[in-house]
JSON list of C-alpha atoms in Angstrom, two decimals:
[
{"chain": "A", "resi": 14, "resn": "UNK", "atom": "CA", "xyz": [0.00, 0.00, 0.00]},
{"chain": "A", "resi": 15, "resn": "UNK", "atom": "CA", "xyz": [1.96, 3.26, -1.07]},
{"chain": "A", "resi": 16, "resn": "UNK", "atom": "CA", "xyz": [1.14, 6.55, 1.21]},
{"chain": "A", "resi": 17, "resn": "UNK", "atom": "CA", "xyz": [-0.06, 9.78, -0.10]},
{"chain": "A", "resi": 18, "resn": "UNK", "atom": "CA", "xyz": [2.85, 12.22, 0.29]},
{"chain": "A", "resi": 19, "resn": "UNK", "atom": "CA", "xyz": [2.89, 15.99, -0.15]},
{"chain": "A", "resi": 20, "resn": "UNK", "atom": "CA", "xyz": [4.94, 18.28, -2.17]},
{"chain": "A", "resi": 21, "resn": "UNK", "atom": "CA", "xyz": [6.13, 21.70, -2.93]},
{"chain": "A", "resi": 22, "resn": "UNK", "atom": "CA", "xyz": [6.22, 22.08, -6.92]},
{"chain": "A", "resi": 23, "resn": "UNK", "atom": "CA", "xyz": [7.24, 24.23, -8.88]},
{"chain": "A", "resi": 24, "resn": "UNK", "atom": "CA", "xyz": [7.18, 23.85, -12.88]},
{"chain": "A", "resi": 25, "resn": "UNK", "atom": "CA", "xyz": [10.19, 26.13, -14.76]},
{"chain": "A", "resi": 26, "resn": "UNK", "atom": "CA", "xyz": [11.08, 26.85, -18.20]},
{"chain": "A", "resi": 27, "resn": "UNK", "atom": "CA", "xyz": [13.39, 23.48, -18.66]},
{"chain": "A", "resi": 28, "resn": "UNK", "atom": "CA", "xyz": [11.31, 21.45, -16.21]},
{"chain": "A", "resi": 29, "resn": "UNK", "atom": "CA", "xyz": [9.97, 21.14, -12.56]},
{"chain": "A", "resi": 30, "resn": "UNK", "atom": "CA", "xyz": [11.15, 20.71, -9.47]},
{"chain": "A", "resi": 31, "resn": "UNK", "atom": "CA", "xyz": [9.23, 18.41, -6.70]},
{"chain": "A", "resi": 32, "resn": "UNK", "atom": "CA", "xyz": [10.06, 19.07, -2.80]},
{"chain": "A", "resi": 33, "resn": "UNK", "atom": "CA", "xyz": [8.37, 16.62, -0.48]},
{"chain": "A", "resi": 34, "resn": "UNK", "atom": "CA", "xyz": [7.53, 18.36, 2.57]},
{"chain": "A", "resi": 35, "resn": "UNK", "atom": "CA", "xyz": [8.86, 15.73, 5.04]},
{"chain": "A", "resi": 36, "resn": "UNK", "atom": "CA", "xyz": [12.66, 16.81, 3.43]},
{"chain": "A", "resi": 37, "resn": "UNK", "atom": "CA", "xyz": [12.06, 20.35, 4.12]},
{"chain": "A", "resi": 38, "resn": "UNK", "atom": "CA", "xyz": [11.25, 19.13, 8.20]},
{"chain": "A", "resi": 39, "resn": "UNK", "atom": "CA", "xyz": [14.33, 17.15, 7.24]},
{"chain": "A", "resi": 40, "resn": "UNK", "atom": "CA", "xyz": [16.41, 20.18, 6.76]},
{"chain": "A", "resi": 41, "resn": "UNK", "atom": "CA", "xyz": [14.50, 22.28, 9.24]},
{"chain": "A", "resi": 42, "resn": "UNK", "atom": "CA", "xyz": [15.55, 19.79, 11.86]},
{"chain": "A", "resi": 43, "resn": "UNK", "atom": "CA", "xyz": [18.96, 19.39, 11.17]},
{"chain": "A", "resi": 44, "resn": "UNK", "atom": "CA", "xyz": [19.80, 23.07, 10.92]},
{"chain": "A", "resi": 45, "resn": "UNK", "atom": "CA", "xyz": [18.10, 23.08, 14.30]},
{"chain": "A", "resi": 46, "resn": "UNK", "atom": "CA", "xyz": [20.71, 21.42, 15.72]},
{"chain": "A", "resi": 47, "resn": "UNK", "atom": "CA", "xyz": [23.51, 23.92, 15.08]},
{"chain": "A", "resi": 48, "resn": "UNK", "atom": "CA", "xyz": [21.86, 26.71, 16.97]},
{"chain": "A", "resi": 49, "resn": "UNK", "atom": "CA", "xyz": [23.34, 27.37, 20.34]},
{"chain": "A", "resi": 50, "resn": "UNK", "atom": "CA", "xyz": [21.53, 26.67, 23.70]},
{"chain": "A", "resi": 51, "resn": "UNK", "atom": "CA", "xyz": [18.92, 24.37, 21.62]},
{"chain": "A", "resi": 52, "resn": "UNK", "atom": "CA", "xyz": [18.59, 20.56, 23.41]},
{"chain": "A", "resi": 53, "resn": "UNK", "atom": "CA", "xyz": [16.32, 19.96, 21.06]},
{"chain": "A", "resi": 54, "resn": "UNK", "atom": "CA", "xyz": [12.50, 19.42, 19.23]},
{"chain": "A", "resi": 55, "resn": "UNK", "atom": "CA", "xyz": [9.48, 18.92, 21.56]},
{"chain": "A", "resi": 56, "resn": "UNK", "atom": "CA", "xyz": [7.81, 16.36, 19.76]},
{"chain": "A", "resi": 57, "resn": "UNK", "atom": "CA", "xyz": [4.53, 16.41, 21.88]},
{"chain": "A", "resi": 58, "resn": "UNK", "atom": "CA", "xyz": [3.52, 20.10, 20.87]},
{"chain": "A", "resi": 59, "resn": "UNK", "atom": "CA", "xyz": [4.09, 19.42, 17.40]},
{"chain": "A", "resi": 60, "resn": "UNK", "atom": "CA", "xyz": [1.47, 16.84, 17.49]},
{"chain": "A", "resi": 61, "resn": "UNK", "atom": "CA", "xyz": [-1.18, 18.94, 17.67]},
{"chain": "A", "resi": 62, "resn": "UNK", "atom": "CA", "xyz": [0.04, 20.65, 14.31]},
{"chain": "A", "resi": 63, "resn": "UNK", "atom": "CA", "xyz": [-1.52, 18.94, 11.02]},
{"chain": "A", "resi": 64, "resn": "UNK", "atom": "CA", "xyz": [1.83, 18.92, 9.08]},
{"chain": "A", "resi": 65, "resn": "UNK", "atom": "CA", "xyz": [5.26, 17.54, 10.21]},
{"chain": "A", "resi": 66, "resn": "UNK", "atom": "CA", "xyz": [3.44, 15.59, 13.05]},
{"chain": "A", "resi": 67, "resn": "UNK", "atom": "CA", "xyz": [5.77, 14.44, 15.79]},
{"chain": "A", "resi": 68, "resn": "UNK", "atom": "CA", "xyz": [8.91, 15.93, 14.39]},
{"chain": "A", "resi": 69, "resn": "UNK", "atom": "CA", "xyz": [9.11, 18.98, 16.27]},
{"chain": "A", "resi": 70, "resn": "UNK", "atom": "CA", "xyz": [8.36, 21.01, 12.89]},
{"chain": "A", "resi": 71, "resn": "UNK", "atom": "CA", "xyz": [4.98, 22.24, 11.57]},
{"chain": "A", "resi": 72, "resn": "UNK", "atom": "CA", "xyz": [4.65, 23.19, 7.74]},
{"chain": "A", "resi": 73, "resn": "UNK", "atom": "CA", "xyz": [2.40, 25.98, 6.56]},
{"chain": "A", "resi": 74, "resn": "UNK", "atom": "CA", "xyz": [2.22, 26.38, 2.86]},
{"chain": "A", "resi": 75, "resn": "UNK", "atom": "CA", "xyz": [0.61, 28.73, 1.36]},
{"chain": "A", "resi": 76, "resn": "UNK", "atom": "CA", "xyz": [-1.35, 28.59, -2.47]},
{"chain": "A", "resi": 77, "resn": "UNK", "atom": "CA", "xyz": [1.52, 30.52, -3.67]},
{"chain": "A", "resi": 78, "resn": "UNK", "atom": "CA", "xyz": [3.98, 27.81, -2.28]},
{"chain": "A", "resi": 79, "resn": "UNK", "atom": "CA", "xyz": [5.57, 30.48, 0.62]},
{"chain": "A", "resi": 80, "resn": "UNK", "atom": "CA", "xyz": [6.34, 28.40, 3.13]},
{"chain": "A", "resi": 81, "resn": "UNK", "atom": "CA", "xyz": [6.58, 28.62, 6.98]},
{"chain": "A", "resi": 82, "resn": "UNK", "atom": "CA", "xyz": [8.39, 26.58, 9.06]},
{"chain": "A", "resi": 83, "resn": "UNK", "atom": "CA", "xyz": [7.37, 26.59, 12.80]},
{"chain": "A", "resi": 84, "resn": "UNK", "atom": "CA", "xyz": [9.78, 25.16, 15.37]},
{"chain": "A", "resi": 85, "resn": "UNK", "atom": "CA", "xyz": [9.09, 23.49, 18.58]},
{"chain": "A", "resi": 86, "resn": "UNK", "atom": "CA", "xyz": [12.36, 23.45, 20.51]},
{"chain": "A", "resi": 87, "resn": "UNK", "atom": "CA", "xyz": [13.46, 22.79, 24.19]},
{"chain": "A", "resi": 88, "resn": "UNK", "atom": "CA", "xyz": [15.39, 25.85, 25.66]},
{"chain": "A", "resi": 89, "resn": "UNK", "atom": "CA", "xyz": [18.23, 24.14, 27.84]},
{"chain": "A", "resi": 90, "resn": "UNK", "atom": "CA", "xyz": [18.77, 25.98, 31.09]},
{"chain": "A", "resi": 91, "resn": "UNK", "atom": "CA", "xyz": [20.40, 28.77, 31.67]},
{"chain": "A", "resi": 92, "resn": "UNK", "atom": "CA", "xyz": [19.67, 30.42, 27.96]},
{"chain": "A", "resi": 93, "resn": "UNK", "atom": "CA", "xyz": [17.40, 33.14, 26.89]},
{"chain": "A", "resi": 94, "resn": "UNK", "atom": "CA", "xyz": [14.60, 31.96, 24.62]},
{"chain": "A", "resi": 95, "resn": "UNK", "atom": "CA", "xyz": [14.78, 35.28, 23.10]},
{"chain": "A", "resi": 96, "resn": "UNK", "atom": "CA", "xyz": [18.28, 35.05, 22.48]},
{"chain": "A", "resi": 97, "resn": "UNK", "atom": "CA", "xyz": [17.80, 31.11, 21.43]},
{"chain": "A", "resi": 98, "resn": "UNK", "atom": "CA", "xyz": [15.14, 32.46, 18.68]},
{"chain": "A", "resi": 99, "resn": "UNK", "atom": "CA", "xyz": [17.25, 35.08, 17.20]}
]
């Protein structure tokens, strides 16, 4: 049984180009882990989102294909969220 996936496309003059969403969580993730005073994704609150479900990430895309990433991270101790977000 093969599972319905989702993609970001986007057709060009010599061709088109196919994103599936779960590799831009993928990416979002992993770039997630470079930022300083991050432990890491909070799984649980991204469960409530409809996209990227228990990944930490949530995907908004719009009709236009603009897309928004949202993040659910742990804050480890001692660091500013604020700072953290920048």
């Amino acid at each position: 049984m093969s599972e319905s996936k989702e993609y970001v496309s986007q057709t060009l003059e010599h061709g088109a180009i196919h994103i599936s969403e779960e590799v831009i969580a993928a990416i979002a993730a992993l770039a997630i882990q470079d930022v300083e005073g991050v432990y890491g994704l909070n799984q649980e609150l991204s469960k409530l989102a409809k996209r990227g479900q228990g990944k930490g990430i949530r995907l908004v895309i719009s009709d236009d294909d603009e897309i928004s990433v949202d993040c659910y991270i742990v804050v480890l101790y001692g660091h500013s969220v604020v700072d953290v977000a920048k």
